Coordinates of C-alpha atoms in Angstrom, one line a residue:
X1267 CA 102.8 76.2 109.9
X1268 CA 105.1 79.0 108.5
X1269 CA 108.4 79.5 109.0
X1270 CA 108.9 83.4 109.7
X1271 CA 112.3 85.6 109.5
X1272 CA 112.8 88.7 111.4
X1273 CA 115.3 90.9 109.8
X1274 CA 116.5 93.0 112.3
X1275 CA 118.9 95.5 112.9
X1276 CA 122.4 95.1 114.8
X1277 CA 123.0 99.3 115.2
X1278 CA 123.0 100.5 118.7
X1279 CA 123.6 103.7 117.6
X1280 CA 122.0 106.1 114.8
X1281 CA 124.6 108.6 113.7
X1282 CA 123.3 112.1 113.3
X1283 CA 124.0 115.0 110.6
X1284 CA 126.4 116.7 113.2
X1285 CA 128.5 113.6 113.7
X1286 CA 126.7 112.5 116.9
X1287 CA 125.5 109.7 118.0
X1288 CA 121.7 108.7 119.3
X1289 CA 121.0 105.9 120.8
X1290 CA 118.8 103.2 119.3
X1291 CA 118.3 99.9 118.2
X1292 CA 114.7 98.1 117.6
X1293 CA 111.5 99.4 119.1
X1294 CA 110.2 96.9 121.0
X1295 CA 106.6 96.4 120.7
X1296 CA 107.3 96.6 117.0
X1297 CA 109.4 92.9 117.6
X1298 CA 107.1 91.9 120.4
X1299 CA 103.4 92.6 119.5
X1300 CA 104.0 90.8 116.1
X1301 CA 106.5 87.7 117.5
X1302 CA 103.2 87.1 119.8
X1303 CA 100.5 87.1 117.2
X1304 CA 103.1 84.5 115.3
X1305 CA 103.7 82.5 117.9
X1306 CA 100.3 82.3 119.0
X1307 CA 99.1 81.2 115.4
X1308 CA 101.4 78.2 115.5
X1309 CA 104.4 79.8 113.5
X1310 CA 107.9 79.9 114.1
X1311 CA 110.3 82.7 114.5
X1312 CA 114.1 83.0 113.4
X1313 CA 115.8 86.4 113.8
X1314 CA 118.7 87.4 111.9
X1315 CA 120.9 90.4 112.0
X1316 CA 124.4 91.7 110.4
X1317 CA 126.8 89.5 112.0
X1318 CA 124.6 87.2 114.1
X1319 CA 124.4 90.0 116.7
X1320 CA 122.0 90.5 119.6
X1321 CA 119.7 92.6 118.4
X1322 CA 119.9 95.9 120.7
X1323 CA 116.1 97.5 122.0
X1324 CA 115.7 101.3 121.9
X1325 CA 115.9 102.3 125.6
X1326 CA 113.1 104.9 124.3
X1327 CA 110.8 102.0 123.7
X1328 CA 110.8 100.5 127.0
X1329 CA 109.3 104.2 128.4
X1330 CA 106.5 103.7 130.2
X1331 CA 104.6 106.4 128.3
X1332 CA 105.5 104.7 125.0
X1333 CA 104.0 101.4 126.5
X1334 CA 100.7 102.6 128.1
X1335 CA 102.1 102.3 131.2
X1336 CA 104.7 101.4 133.0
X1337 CA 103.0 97.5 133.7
X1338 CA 102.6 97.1 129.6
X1339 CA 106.4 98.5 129.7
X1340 CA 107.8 95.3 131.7
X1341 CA 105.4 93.1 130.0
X1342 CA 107.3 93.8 126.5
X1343 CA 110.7 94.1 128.0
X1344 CA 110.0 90.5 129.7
X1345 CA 109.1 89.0 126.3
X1346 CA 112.0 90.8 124.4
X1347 CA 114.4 89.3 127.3
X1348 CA 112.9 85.6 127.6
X1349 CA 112.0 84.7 124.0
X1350 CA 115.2 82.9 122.6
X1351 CA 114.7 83.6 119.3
X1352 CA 115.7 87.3 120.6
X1353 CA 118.8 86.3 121.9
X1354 CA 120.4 83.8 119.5
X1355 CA 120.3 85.4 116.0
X1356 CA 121.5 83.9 113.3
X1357 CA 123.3 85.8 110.8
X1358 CA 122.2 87.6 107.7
X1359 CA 124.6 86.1 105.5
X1360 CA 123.9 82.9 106.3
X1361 CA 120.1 83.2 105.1
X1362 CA 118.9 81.1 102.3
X1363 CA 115.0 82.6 101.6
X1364 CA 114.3 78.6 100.8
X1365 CA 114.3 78.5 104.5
X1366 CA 111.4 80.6 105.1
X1367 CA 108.2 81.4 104.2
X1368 CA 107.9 85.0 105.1
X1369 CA 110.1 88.5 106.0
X1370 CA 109.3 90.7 108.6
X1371 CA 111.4 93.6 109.6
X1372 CA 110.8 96.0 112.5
X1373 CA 111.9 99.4 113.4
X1374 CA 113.2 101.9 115.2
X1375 CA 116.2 104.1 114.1
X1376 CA 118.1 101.3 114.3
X1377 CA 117.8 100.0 110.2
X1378 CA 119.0 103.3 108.6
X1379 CA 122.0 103.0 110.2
X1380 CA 122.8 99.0 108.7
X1381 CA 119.9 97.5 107.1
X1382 CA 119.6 100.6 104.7
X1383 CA 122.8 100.0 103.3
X1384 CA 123.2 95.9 104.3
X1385 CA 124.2 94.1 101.3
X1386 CA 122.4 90.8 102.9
X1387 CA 119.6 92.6 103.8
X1388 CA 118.9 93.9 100.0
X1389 CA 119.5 90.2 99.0
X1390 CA 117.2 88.8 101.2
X1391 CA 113.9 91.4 100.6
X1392 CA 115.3 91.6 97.2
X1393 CA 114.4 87.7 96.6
X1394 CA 111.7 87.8 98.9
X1395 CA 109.6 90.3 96.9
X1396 CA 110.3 88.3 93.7
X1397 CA 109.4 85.1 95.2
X1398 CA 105.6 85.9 96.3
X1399 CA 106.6 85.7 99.7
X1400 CA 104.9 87.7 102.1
X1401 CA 107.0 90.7 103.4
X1402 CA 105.7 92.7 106.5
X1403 CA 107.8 96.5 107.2
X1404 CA 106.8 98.7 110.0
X1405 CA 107.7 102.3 110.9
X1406 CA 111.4 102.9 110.2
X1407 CA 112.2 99.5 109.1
X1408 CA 111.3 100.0 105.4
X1409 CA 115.0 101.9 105.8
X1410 CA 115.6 98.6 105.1
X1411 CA 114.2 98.4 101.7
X1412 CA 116.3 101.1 100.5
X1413 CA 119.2 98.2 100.2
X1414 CA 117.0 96.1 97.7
X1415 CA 118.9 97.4 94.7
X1416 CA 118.8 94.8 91.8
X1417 CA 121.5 94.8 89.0
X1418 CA 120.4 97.0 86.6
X1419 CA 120.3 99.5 89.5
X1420 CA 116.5 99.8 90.1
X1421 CA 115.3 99.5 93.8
X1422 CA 112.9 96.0 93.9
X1423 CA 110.2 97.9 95.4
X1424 CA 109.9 100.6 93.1
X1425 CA 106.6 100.8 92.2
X1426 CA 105.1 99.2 95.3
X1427 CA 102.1 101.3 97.1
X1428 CA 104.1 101.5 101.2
X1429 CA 103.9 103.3 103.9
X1430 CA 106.3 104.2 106.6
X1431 CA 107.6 106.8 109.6
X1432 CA 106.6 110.1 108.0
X1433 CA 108.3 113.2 107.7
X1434 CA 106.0 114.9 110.2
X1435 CA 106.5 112.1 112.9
X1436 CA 109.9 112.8 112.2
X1437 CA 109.3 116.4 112.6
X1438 CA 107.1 115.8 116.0
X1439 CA 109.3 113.4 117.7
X1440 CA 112.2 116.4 117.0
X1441 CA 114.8 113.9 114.9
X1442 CA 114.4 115.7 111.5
X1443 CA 116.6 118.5 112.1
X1444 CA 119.5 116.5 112.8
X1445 CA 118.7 113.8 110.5
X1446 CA 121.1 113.0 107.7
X1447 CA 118.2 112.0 105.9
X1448 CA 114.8 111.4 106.4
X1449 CA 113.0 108.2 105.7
X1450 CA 109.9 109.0 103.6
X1451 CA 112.0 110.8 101.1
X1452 CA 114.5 108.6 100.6
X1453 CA 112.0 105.8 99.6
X1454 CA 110.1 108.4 97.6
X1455 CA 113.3 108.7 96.0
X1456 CA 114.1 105.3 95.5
X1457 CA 110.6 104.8 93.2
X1458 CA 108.4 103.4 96.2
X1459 CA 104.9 105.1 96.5
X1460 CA 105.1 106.4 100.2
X1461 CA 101.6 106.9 101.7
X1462 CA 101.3 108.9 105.0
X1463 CA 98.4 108.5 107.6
X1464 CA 97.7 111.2 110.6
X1465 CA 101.2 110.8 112.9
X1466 CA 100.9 108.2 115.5
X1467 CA 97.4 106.5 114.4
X1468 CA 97.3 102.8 113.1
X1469 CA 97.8 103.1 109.3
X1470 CA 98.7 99.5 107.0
X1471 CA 99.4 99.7 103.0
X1472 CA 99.1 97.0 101.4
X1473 CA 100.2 96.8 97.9
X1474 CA 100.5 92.8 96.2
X1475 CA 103.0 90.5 98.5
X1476 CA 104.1 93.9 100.8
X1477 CA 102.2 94.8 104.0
X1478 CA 104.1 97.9 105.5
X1479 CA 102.9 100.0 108.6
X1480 CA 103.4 103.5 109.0
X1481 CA 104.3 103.3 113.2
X1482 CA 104.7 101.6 116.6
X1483 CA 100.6 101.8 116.5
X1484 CA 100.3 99.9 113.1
X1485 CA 102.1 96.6 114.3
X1486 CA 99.2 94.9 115.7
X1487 CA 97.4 95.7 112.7
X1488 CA 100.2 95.0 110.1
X1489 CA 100.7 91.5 112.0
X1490 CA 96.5 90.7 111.2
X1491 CA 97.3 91.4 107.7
X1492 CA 100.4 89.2 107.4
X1493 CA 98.6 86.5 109.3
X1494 CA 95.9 86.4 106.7
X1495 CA 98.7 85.3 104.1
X1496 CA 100.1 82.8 105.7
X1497 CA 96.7 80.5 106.9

């Protein structure tokens, strides 16, 4: 069975253009709905952040109406709060890829405020893309890519077909405006071929060893595709 690594963020809060701050972390069914289809197929999970930290959830993602209900709601929050992968991290530093035979990194705003610019996290999706390995990114976790910067300077992933949280979900969920930057053009600056679906419906990219989803809808789907790589 393989061994899987969830890079995730350590950021509680996303600073804004303005200075403020918003709170944030991880979206949880982004974590949960794939840690379940992994789990269930036999594999094994290790989680890693920036400094070994306990990942913090979005208190947006445990909303009822982001759930389907207020039932599905506790359901994720129970899984996020009993599986101990989730509450004993390991640190990103300490990662050798060896380890592990596939990536995963969820989102919420939570990775363009560390994993974006995470000198661990670059290393570790740097070496992971060149390896063959698997990599699965969903919504704003490809934030996370931006920090795979080799050493002539060139972003790993330049050139890869991905997807991610667009500009209009941005726009729609009313973060753009205050945004210091936005995630689909800063990948689309970086050289990565960003592909945007219809806001909020299921849409997966997959381009060689790279499976990326563009939202919270496109986990469940993203997960299939990374589970077809590892049987």
């Amino acid at each position: 069975m393989a061994k899987i690594l969830f890079l995730m963020t350590g950021a509680a809060q996303w600073t804004l253009a303005d200075g403020s701050k918003h709170l944030t972390g991880f979206w949880a069914d982004e974590a949960v709905v794939p840690y379940e289809a992994f789990k269930a197929a036999g594999h094994t999970v290790t989680v890693a952040t920036p400094g070994g930290v306990v990942s913090p959830m979005d208190p947006a993602s445990l909303a009822p109406a982001a759930n389907g209900g207020a039932e599905n709601a506790e359901a994720v929050r129970s899984v996020v709060e009993g599986a101990p992968e989730f509450r004993s991290p390991i640190a990103l530093a300490d990662v050798t890829l060896d380890d592990f035979d596939a990536v995963y990194v969820p989102g919420g705003h939570g990775p363009m405020e560390d994993l974006a610019v995470d000198a661990d996290a670059g290393r570790i999706l740097t070496q992971v893309v060149e390896s063959g390995r698997p990599v699965g990114v969903v919504c704003h976790g490809p934030a996370a890519l931006l920090a795979a910067v080799k050493e002539d300077g060139t972003n790993a992933y330049a050139s890869y077909r991905v997807t991610a949280f667009s500009n209009a979900e941005e726009r729609l969920a009313g973060s753009a405006d205050n945004a210091k930057w936005l995630l689909q053009d800063r990948l689309t600056e970086a050289g990565l071929k960003v592909e945007a679906g219809e806001p909020w419906a299921p849409h997966v990219e997959v381009d060689r060893n790279v499976v990326t989803g563009q939202n919270p809808a496109s986990s469940g789907p993203l997960a299939a595709e990374l589970l077809k790589r590892l049987s």
